[in-house]
Amino acid sequence: MGEAWIIDAVRTPRGRGKKETGALSGVHPQELFAQTINALKDRNGIDPADVEDVVVGCVSQAGEQGGCMARMAVLAAGWPYEITGVTVNRFCASGQQAVNFAAMGIASGMQDLVVAGGVESMSRCPMGSDKAGLDGHNRHLRELHPLVPQGISADLIATLEGFSREDVDRFAVRSQERCAIAQKEERFAKSLIPVTDLDGQVLLERDEHPRPGTTLEGLAKLSPSFEEIGKYVQKGDTLSFVEKARRVYPQIDGVRHVHHAGNSSGIVDGAGAVLLASPDFARAHGLKPRARVIAMATAGDEPVIMLTAPVPATRRCLRKAGMTIQDIDLIEINEAFAAIPLKVMRDLEMDPDTVNVNGGAIALGHPVGATGALLISTLLDELERQDKTTGLVTLCTGGGMGGTTILERI
């Protein structure tokens, strides 16, 4: 098996996922991703004709994000029509999975130059745009696995793990504080590209979701987001979402609702792209690598609690790499909800000082299909800034899955 090298990674700023006020809400998602791949082309001097495939993660593949986002973005970018594209959906890990698939193609020897990443315009294609619901409206599946909304799953994790409202709020404040420092010191500058309209006017140069100055006292005033939906009974069912969770986890008396808008990931628009090459191609074309992909893994976990699978995925990935968590210098855990990184850090005995050192999705936002690729670019930049060697990215996803990727600087 050969190696897959990461040559470069770029991302857009994250714009608020609101049609009225989001700076990127006027940009078609195809155009958003097209700008990232053209940035890779321009920064690295590659000939697009050499790119063998473009792999894109996208979750809500409907409407403007339907019709094979990857292929349409390639055409929107003005790249040769010979360049193919494929779109993948592993829920919140879709962008990461796109990069992993590209790395697999290169490491296998079947491909030499691939672009991968993700995009999500949550202002234009809100979650649920594909109308699949929690379970594709499959009554049999619902009887086997009474799935609940992710917010209920996050509150269920907090209940089982004993995380208090103050615990999750304190983590959220830390995310905002770290992000504020990172923005002030321009730690994101290497990967960030400005987004423009079709006339070339700059629309956004800086992430617009962070809320610097967030305090525990301020967060304490926010009402739980998922308490009411926990009482909801789906059409044709007899149990509410919380009652379904208790059916699977009878050891709890109820679900403690601790998550709210301030300690959950923000709804935003964004895109990111990664350029991967084989060592032979890179050397022949004068491309300088930034990192190699050491290992990758996915794993599933119980689907009602849903968001715990980064733990088994990371354990599997570390085994494949022949490493322990102590061998990892920096870690990015997607902050879908505060309870998830708290549990992952506890279960895997991670040093909190190595995790999400520049904040995470609670501060920056979570453009679901793109986030995995964005975390890879953030991790690479920070490894280089600190002159560290190894990094790990892990994300939870809908349906009870997790994905983990380990990188090593070259």
Short mmCIF file of C-alpha atoms in Angstrom, two decimals:
data_model
loop_
_atom_site.label_atom_id
_atom_site.label_comp_id
_atom_site.label_asym_id
_atom_site.label_seq_id
_atom_site.Cartn_x
_atom_site.Cartn_y
_atom_site.Cartn_z
CA MET A 1 0.00 0.00 0.00
CA GLY A 2 1.31 3.40 -0.98
CA GLU A 3 1.00 6.76 0.76
CA ALA A 4 -1.51 9.56 0.28
CA TRP A 5 -0.05 13.03 0.73
CA ILE A 6 -2.00 16.15 1.58
CA ILE A 7 -0.58 18.96 -0.52
CA ASP A 8 -2.83 21.76 0.67
CA ALA A 9 -6.16 22.54 2.31
CA VAL A 10 -8.36 25.63 2.14
CA ARG A 11 -11.68 26.68 3.56
CA THR A 12 -14.15 29.50 3.35
CA PRO A 13 -15.11 31.50 6.38
CA ARG A 14 -18.27 30.20 8.02
CA GLY A 15 -21.23 32.49 7.42
CA ARG A 16 -24.33 32.60 9.59
CA GLY A 17 -26.85 30.11 8.27
CA LYS A 18 -29.66 32.65 7.99
CA LYS A 19 -31.16 33.90 4.75
CA GLU A 20 -31.73 37.40 6.07
CA THR A 21 -28.37 38.07 7.73
CA GLY A 22 -25.87 35.40 6.65
CA ALA A 23 -23.09 36.85 4.53
CA LEU A 24 -22.92 33.71 2.37
CA SER A 25 -26.65 33.11 2.03
CA GLY A 26 -26.66 34.69 -1.42
CA VAL A 27 -24.02 32.28 -2.75
CA HIS A 28 -25.18 29.09 -4.46
CA PRO A 29 -23.54 26.09 -2.74
CA GLN A 30 -22.05 24.93 -6.06
CA GLU A 31 -20.33 28.31 -6.37
CA LEU A 32 -19.18 28.15 -2.74
CA PHE A 33 -17.33 24.88 -3.29
CA ALA A 34 -16.14 25.98 -6.74
CA GLN A 35 -14.27 28.88 -5.10
CA THR A 36 -12.39 26.48 -2.81
CA ILE A 37 -11.17 24.24 -5.61
CA ASN A 38 -10.09 27.21 -7.69
CA ALA A 39 -8.17 28.49 -4.67
CA LEU A 40 -6.36 25.15 -4.48
CA LYS A 41 -5.59 25.38 -8.20
CA ASP A 42 -4.23 28.91 -7.96
CA ARG A 43 -2.26 28.41 -4.73
CA ASN A 44 -0.53 25.26 -5.93
CA GLY A 45 -0.27 25.86 -9.67
CA ILE A 46 -1.91 22.58 -10.59
CA ASP A 47 -3.44 21.88 -13.98
CA PRO A 48 -7.10 20.92 -13.34
CA ALA A 49 -6.81 18.46 -16.22
CA ASP A 50 -4.55 16.34 -14.00
CA VAL A 51 -7.23 15.95 -11.31
CA GLU A 52 -8.73 12.48 -11.62
CA ASP A 53 -11.78 13.02 -9.44
CA VAL A 54 -13.43 15.49 -7.07
CA VAL A 55 -15.13 13.99 -4.01
CA VAL A 56 -17.53 16.19 -2.05
CA GLY A 57 -19.34 15.63 1.22
CA CYS A 58 -22.82 17.12 1.47
CA VAL A 59 -25.65 16.14 3.83
CA SER A 60 -28.82 17.78 2.55
CA GLN A 61 -28.65 16.54 -1.03
CA ALA A 62 -31.86 18.13 -2.24
CA GLY A 63 -32.83 21.22 -4.19
CA GLU A 64 -29.79 23.40 -4.84
CA GLN A 65 -27.56 20.78 -3.21
CA GLY A 66 -28.98 17.88 -5.21
CA GLY A 67 -27.97 16.57 -8.60
CA CYS A 68 -24.40 15.52 -7.65
CA MET A 69 -22.93 18.60 -6.03
CA ALA A 70 -19.36 17.57 -6.90
CA ARG A 71 -19.87 17.39 -10.66
CA MET A 72 -21.89 20.60 -10.77
CA ALA A 73 -19.28 22.48 -8.73
CA VAL A 74 -16.52 21.29 -11.08
CA LEU A 75 -18.46 22.72 -14.00
CA ALA A 76 -19.29 25.92 -12.11
CA ALA A 77 -15.58 26.37 -11.39
CA GLY A 78 -14.86 26.40 -15.11
CA TRP A 79 -12.76 23.25 -14.93
CA PRO A 80 -12.49 20.94 -17.94
CA TYR A 81 -15.58 18.85 -18.48
CA GLU A 82 -13.38 15.73 -18.43
CA ILE A 83 -13.05 16.11 -14.62
CA THR A 84 -15.53 13.93 -12.77
CA GLY A 85 -17.16 14.41 -9.39
CA VAL A 86 -18.95 12.28 -6.82
CA THR A 87 -20.95 13.35 -3.77
CA VAL A 88 -21.05 11.38 -0.52
CA ASN A 89 -23.15 11.53 2.64
CA ARG A 90 -21.95 10.25 5.99
CA PHE A 91 -23.96 12.89 7.78
CA CYS A 92 -21.70 15.24 9.82
CA ALA A 93 -18.54 13.35 8.80
CA SER A 94 -19.25 13.69 5.06
CA GLY A 95 -16.39 16.11 4.35
CA GLN A 96 -13.98 13.92 6.30
CA GLN A 97 -15.22 10.83 4.46
CA ALA A 98 -14.66 12.54 1.13
CA VAL A 99 -11.02 13.16 2.07
CA ASN A 100 -10.68 9.58 3.32
CA PHE A 101 -12.07 8.18 0.06
CA ALA A 102 -9.61 10.31 -1.90
CA ALA A 103 -6.75 9.09 0.28
CA MET A 104 -7.85 5.49 -0.29
CA GLY A 105 -7.84 5.95 -4.04
CA ILE A 106 -4.34 7.39 -3.99
CA ALA A 107 -2.86 4.95 -1.46
CA SER A 108 -4.25 2.03 -3.47
CA GLY A 109 -2.35 3.21 -6.54
CA MET A 110 -5.52 3.72 -8.58
CA GLN A 111 -5.30 7.53 -8.56
CA ASP A 112 -2.56 10.17 -8.41
CA LEU A 113 -4.28 13.54 -7.87
CA VAL A 114 -7.69 14.01 -6.23
CA VAL A 115 -9.52 16.96 -4.70
CA ALA A 116 -11.86 16.25 -1.81
CA GLY A 117 -13.85 18.25 0.70
CA GLY A 118 -17.35 19.31 1.57
CA VAL A 119 -19.95 22.03 1.38
CA GLU A 120 -23.19 22.91 3.10
CA SER A 121 -25.36 25.98 2.63
CA MET A 122 -27.60 25.69 5.66
CA SER A 123 -29.24 29.04 4.92
CA ARG A 124 -30.41 27.86 1.49
CA CYS A 125 -30.86 24.13 2.18
CA PRO A 126 -31.80 23.74 5.86
CA MET A 127 -31.41 20.44 7.66
CA GLY A 128 -34.31 18.21 6.70
CA SER A 129 -34.50 19.53 3.14
CA ASP A 130 -34.28 15.96 1.88
CA LYS A 131 -37.47 15.15 3.86
CA ALA A 132 -35.97 11.86 5.08
CA GLY A 133 -36.87 12.47 8.71
CA LEU A 134 -35.04 10.47 11.34
CA ASP A 135 -35.48 7.08 9.73
CA GLY A 136 -36.64 7.52 6.14
CA HIS A 137 -40.18 7.05 7.45
CA ASN A 138 -39.56 3.31 7.68
CA ARG A 139 -41.96 1.91 10.28
CA HIS A 140 -40.02 -1.36 10.59
CA LEU A 141 -36.76 0.48 11.24
CA ARG A 142 -38.49 2.66 13.84
CA GLU A 143 -39.63 -0.43 15.70
CA LEU A 144 -36.08 -1.83 15.69
CA HIS A 145 -34.38 1.45 16.59
CA PRO A 146 -36.61 4.23 17.97
CA LEU A 147 -34.36 7.05 16.76
CA VAL A 148 -34.65 10.46 18.41
CA PRO A 149 -33.42 13.92 17.35
CA GLN A 150 -29.73 14.54 17.93
CA GLY A 151 -30.39 17.14 20.61
CA ILE A 152 -32.22 14.51 22.64
CA SER A 153 -29.31 12.13 22.09
CA ALA A 154 -26.87 14.77 23.33
CA ASP A 155 -28.98 15.37 26.44
CA LEU A 156 -29.18 11.60 26.94
CA ILE A 157 -25.37 11.39 26.89
CA ALA A 158 -25.16 14.20 29.44
CA THR A 159 -27.68 12.40 31.64
CA LEU A 160 -25.88 9.05 31.51
CA GLU A 161 -22.43 10.60 31.95
CA GLY A 162 -23.49 12.93 34.74
CA PHE A 163 -22.53 16.12 32.90
CA SER A 164 -24.24 19.09 34.51
CA ARG A 165 -25.54 22.23 32.84
CA GLU A 166 -22.51 24.06 34.23
CA ASP A 167 -20.16 21.40 32.77
CA VAL A 168 -21.46 21.84 29.23
CA ASP A 169 -21.71 25.61 29.56
CA ARG A 170 -18.16 25.84 30.85
CA PHE A 171 -16.94 23.85 27.84
CA ALA A 172 -18.85 26.22 25.53
CA VAL A 173 -17.25 29.28 27.12
CA ARG A 174 -13.83 27.69 26.61
CA SER A 175 -14.61 27.13 22.92
CA GLN A 176 -15.52 30.80 22.50
CA GLU A 177 -12.47 32.00 24.43
CA ARG A 178 -10.07 29.86 22.42
CA CYS A 179 -11.67 30.90 19.16
CA ALA A 180 -11.41 34.57 20.11
CA ILE A 181 -7.67 34.18 20.71
CA ALA A 182 -7.25 32.28 17.43
CA GLN A 183 -9.04 35.00 15.47
CA LYS A 184 -7.10 37.78 17.18
CA GLU A 185 -3.80 36.06 16.40
CA GLU A 186 -4.97 35.17 12.85
CA ARG A 187 -4.31 31.48 13.37
CA PHE A 188 -6.88 30.59 10.68
CA ALA A 189 -5.34 32.86 8.04
CA LYS A 190 -3.34 30.25 6.15
CA SER A 191 -6.36 28.20 5.11
CA LEU A 192 -9.00 30.93 4.89
CA ILE A 193 -9.99 32.22 1.47
CA PRO A 194 -12.35 35.15 0.97
CA VAL A 195 -15.70 34.40 -0.64
CA THR A 196 -16.77 36.68 -3.47
CA ASP A 197 -19.89 37.15 -5.52
CA LEU A 198 -19.91 36.48 -9.25
CA ASP A 199 -18.70 40.05 -9.87
CA GLY A 200 -15.65 39.53 -7.67
CA GLN A 201 -16.88 41.61 -4.72
CA VAL A 202 -15.76 40.18 -1.38
CA LEU A 203 -18.69 38.95 0.70
CA LEU A 204 -16.91 37.43 3.69
CA GLU A 205 -13.29 37.14 4.82
CA ARG A 206 -13.71 36.12 8.47
CA ASP A 207 -15.86 33.60 10.35
CA GLU A 208 -18.97 35.47 11.45
CA HIS A 209 -20.56 33.05 13.92
CA PRO A 210 -18.23 33.36 16.98
CA ARG A 211 -19.53 35.26 19.99
CA PRO A 212 -16.48 36.58 21.86
CA GLY A 213 -17.21 37.64 25.38
CA THR A 214 -19.59 34.74 26.05
CA THR A 215 -19.83 34.10 29.78
CA LEU A 216 -21.18 31.39 32.07
CA GLU A 217 -23.64 33.90 33.45
CA GLY A 218 -24.93 34.71 29.98
CA LEU A 219 -25.30 31.08 28.98
CA ALA A 220 -27.12 30.29 32.22
CA LYS A 221 -29.98 32.52 31.05
CA LEU A 222 -30.64 30.41 27.94
CA SER A 223 -33.49 27.91 28.00
CA PRO A 224 -32.84 24.27 27.03
CA SER A 225 -33.46 23.78 23.32
CA PHE A 226 -34.76 20.22 23.32
CA GLU A 227 -37.06 19.93 26.32
CA GLU A 228 -40.26 20.55 24.39
CA ILE A 229 -39.35 18.38 21.40
CA GLY A 230 -38.57 15.61 23.86
CA LYS A 231 -42.29 15.50 24.65
CA TYR A 232 -43.27 15.21 20.99
CA VAL A 233 -45.02 12.05 19.78
CA GLN A 234 -44.52 11.29 16.09
CA LYS A 235 -47.55 10.50 13.99
CA GLY A 236 -48.50 6.86 14.43
CA ASP A 237 -46.38 6.42 17.60
CA THR A 238 -47.45 6.14 21.21
CA LEU A 239 -44.19 7.18 22.89
CA SER A 240 -42.57 10.60 22.98
CA PHE A 241 -38.91 10.98 22.01
CA VAL A 242 -37.83 10.98 25.67
CA GLU A 243 -39.95 7.91 26.36
CA LYS A 244 -38.28 6.18 23.41
CA ALA A 245 -34.86 7.01 24.84
CA ARG A 246 -35.92 5.62 28.22
CA ARG A 247 -37.14 2.43 26.56
CA VAL A 248 -33.59 1.82 25.33
CA TYR A 249 -31.96 3.16 28.51
CA PRO A 250 -34.34 2.11 31.33
CA GLN A 251 -31.73 2.90 33.98
CA ILE A 252 -32.56 6.62 33.74
CA ASP A 253 -35.62 8.26 35.32
CA GLY A 254 -35.68 10.93 32.65
CA VAL A 255 -33.50 12.98 30.33
CA ARG A 256 -31.78 16.03 31.80
CA HIS A 257 -32.02 18.76 29.17
CA VAL A 258 -28.76 20.75 29.36
CA HIS A 259 -28.06 21.74 25.75
CA HIS A 260 -29.12 25.00 24.18
CA ALA A 261 -28.04 27.34 21.38
CA GLY A 262 -24.98 28.49 23.33
CA ASN A 263 -23.43 25.07 23.95
CA SER A 264 -24.41 23.40 20.68
CA SER A 265 -22.88 23.80 17.23
CA GLY A 266 -23.98 26.79 15.21
CA ILE A 267 -25.92 26.62 11.95
CA VAL A 268 -23.67 28.10 9.26
CA ASP A 269 -22.72 28.04 5.57
CA GLY A 270 -19.26 26.97 4.47
CA ALA A 271 -17.01 24.86 2.27
CA GLY A 272 -13.56 23.34 2.41
CA ALA A 273 -11.32 21.47 -0.02
CA VAL A 274 -8.18 19.35 0.29
CA LEU A 275 -5.66 18.54 -2.45
CA LEU A 276 -4.22 15.01 -2.21
CA ALA A 277 -1.53 13.42 -4.37
CA SER A 278 0.62 10.33 -4.60
CA PRO A 279 4.29 10.86 -3.69
CA ASP A 280 5.40 10.11 -7.24
CA PHE A 281 2.98 12.64 -8.76
CA ALA A 282 3.91 15.28 -6.19
CA ARG A 283 7.62 14.89 -6.82
CA ALA A 284 7.20 14.89 -10.60
CA HIS A 285 5.15 18.11 -10.51
CA GLY A 286 7.02 19.99 -7.80
CA LEU A 287 4.20 19.82 -5.25
CA LYS A 288 5.36 20.17 -1.66
CA PRO A 289 3.38 17.97 0.77
CA ARG A 290 2.13 19.23 4.11
CA ALA A 291 1.13 15.88 5.63
CA ARG A 292 0.44 12.21 4.99
CA VAL A 293 -2.66 10.27 5.96
CA ILE A 294 -1.52 7.69 8.52
CA ALA A 295 -4.78 5.89 9.26
CA MET A 296 -8.54 6.23 9.02
CA ALA A 297 -11.45 4.35 10.51
CA THR A 298 -15.18 4.41 11.03
CA ALA A 299 -17.23 2.68 13.70
CA GLY A 300 -20.86 2.41 14.68
CA ASP A 301 -22.48 2.58 18.08
CA GLU A 302 -25.99 2.28 19.50
CA PRO A 303 -28.11 4.53 17.23
CA VAL A 304 -30.53 6.03 19.78
CA ILE A 305 -27.73 7.58 21.83
CA MET A 306 -26.28 8.20 18.36
CA LEU A 307 -23.34 10.51 19.08
CA THR A 308 -20.88 8.32 20.99
CA ALA A 309 -19.18 6.55 18.07
CA PRO A 310 -16.07 8.79 17.89
CA VAL A 311 -14.82 6.72 20.83
CA PRO A 312 -14.78 3.30 19.08
CA ALA A 313 -13.79 4.92 15.77
CA THR A 314 -10.77 6.55 17.40
CA ARG A 315 -9.77 3.37 19.17
CA ARG A 316 -9.91 1.48 15.88
CA CYS A 317 -7.96 4.16 14.05
CA LEU A 318 -5.25 4.21 16.71
CA ARG A 319 -4.93 0.42 16.47
CA LYS A 320 -4.55 0.62 12.71
CA ALA A 321 -1.85 3.25 13.12
CA GLY A 322 -0.07 1.29 15.87
CA MET A 323 -0.40 4.34 18.11
CA THR A 324 -1.85 5.38 21.44
CA ILE A 325 -3.60 8.63 22.25
CA GLN A 326 -0.37 9.80 23.91
CA ASP A 327 1.28 9.68 20.46
CA ILE A 328 -1.11 12.36 19.16
CA ASP A 329 0.01 15.97 19.48
CA LEU A 330 -3.21 17.79 18.58
CA ILE A 331 -6.83 16.66 18.34
CA GLU A 332 -9.94 18.09 16.70
CA ILE A 333 -13.28 16.75 17.98
CA ASN A 334 -16.35 18.18 16.31
CA GLU A 335 -18.35 20.10 18.88
CA ALA A 336 -21.79 19.04 17.68
CA PHE A 337 -22.96 19.40 21.28
CA ALA A 338 -20.76 20.06 24.31
CA ALA A 339 -21.41 16.64 25.85
CA ILE A 340 -19.80 14.84 22.88
CA PRO A 341 -16.19 16.14 23.24
CA LEU A 342 -16.53 15.88 27.03
CA LYS A 343 -17.36 12.18 26.72
CA VAL A 344 -14.72 11.48 24.07
CA MET A 345 -12.01 13.17 26.12
CA ARG A 346 -13.05 11.27 29.25
CA ASP A 347 -13.33 7.85 27.61
CA LEU A 348 -10.05 8.13 25.70
CA GLU A 349 -8.14 9.94 28.46
CA MET A 350 -7.27 12.86 26.22
CA ASP A 351 -5.41 15.89 27.55
CA PRO A 352 -7.92 18.77 27.21
CA ASP A 353 -5.03 21.12 26.42
CA THR A 354 -4.47 19.26 23.13
CA VAL A 355 -8.14 19.25 22.04
CA ASN A 356 -9.76 21.99 19.94
CA VAL A 357 -7.08 24.48 20.92
CA ASN A 358 -8.60 27.13 18.65
CA GLY A 359 -12.19 26.50 19.62
CA GLY A 360 -14.66 24.38 17.71
CA ALA A 361 -18.12 24.26 16.19
CA ILE A 362 -19.79 25.77 19.26
CA ALA A 363 -17.94 28.99 18.50
CA LEU A 364 -17.30 28.70 14.76
CA GLY A 365 -20.37 26.79 13.58
CA HIS A 366 -20.92 23.43 11.90
CA PRO A 367 -21.68 23.44 8.14
CA VAL A 368 -22.48 19.75 8.42
CA GLY A 369 -21.28 18.34 5.10
CA ALA A 370 -18.16 20.51 5.09
CA THR A 371 -16.99 20.34 8.71
CA GLY A 372 -14.75 17.28 8.41
CA ALA A 373 -12.70 18.94 5.67
CA LEU A 374 -12.59 22.21 7.60
CA LEU A 375 -11.23 20.46 10.68
CA ILE A 376 -8.45 18.92 8.61
CA SER A 377 -7.35 22.34 7.37
CA THR A 378 -7.52 23.78 10.90
CA LEU A 379 -5.51 20.87 12.29
CA LEU A 380 -2.80 21.18 9.62
CA ASP A 381 -2.42 24.90 10.23
CA GLU A 382 -2.11 24.44 13.98
CA LEU A 383 0.36 21.55 13.71
CA GLU A 384 2.55 23.81 11.60
CA ARG A 385 2.11 26.81 13.88
CA GLN A 386 3.13 24.81 16.95
CA ASP A 387 5.71 22.74 15.03
CA LYS A 388 3.97 19.53 16.11
CA THR A 389 3.91 16.27 14.18
CA THR A 390 0.74 14.18 14.58
CA GLY A 391 -2.92 15.14 14.61
CA LEU A 392 -6.29 13.43 14.84
CA VAL A 393 -9.73 14.48 13.62
CA THR A 394 -12.91 12.77 14.81
CA LEU A 395 -16.61 13.47 14.31
CA CYS A 396 -19.89 11.94 15.44
CA THR A 397 -22.68 11.49 12.91
CA GLY A 398 -26.35 10.74 12.64
CA GLY A 399 -27.43 7.13 12.87
CA GLY A 400 -24.80 6.31 15.47
CA MET A 401 -21.55 6.46 13.47
CA GLY A 402 -18.17 8.04 14.00
CA GLY A 403 -15.15 8.74 11.83
CA THR A 404 -11.50 9.32 12.71
CA THR A 405 -8.47 10.30 10.63
CA ILE A 406 -4.83 10.52 11.77
CA LEU A 407 -2.39 12.80 9.96
CA GLU A 408 1.37 13.21 10.19
CA ARG A 409 3.23 16.30 9.02
CA ILE A 410 5.86 15.87 6.37
#
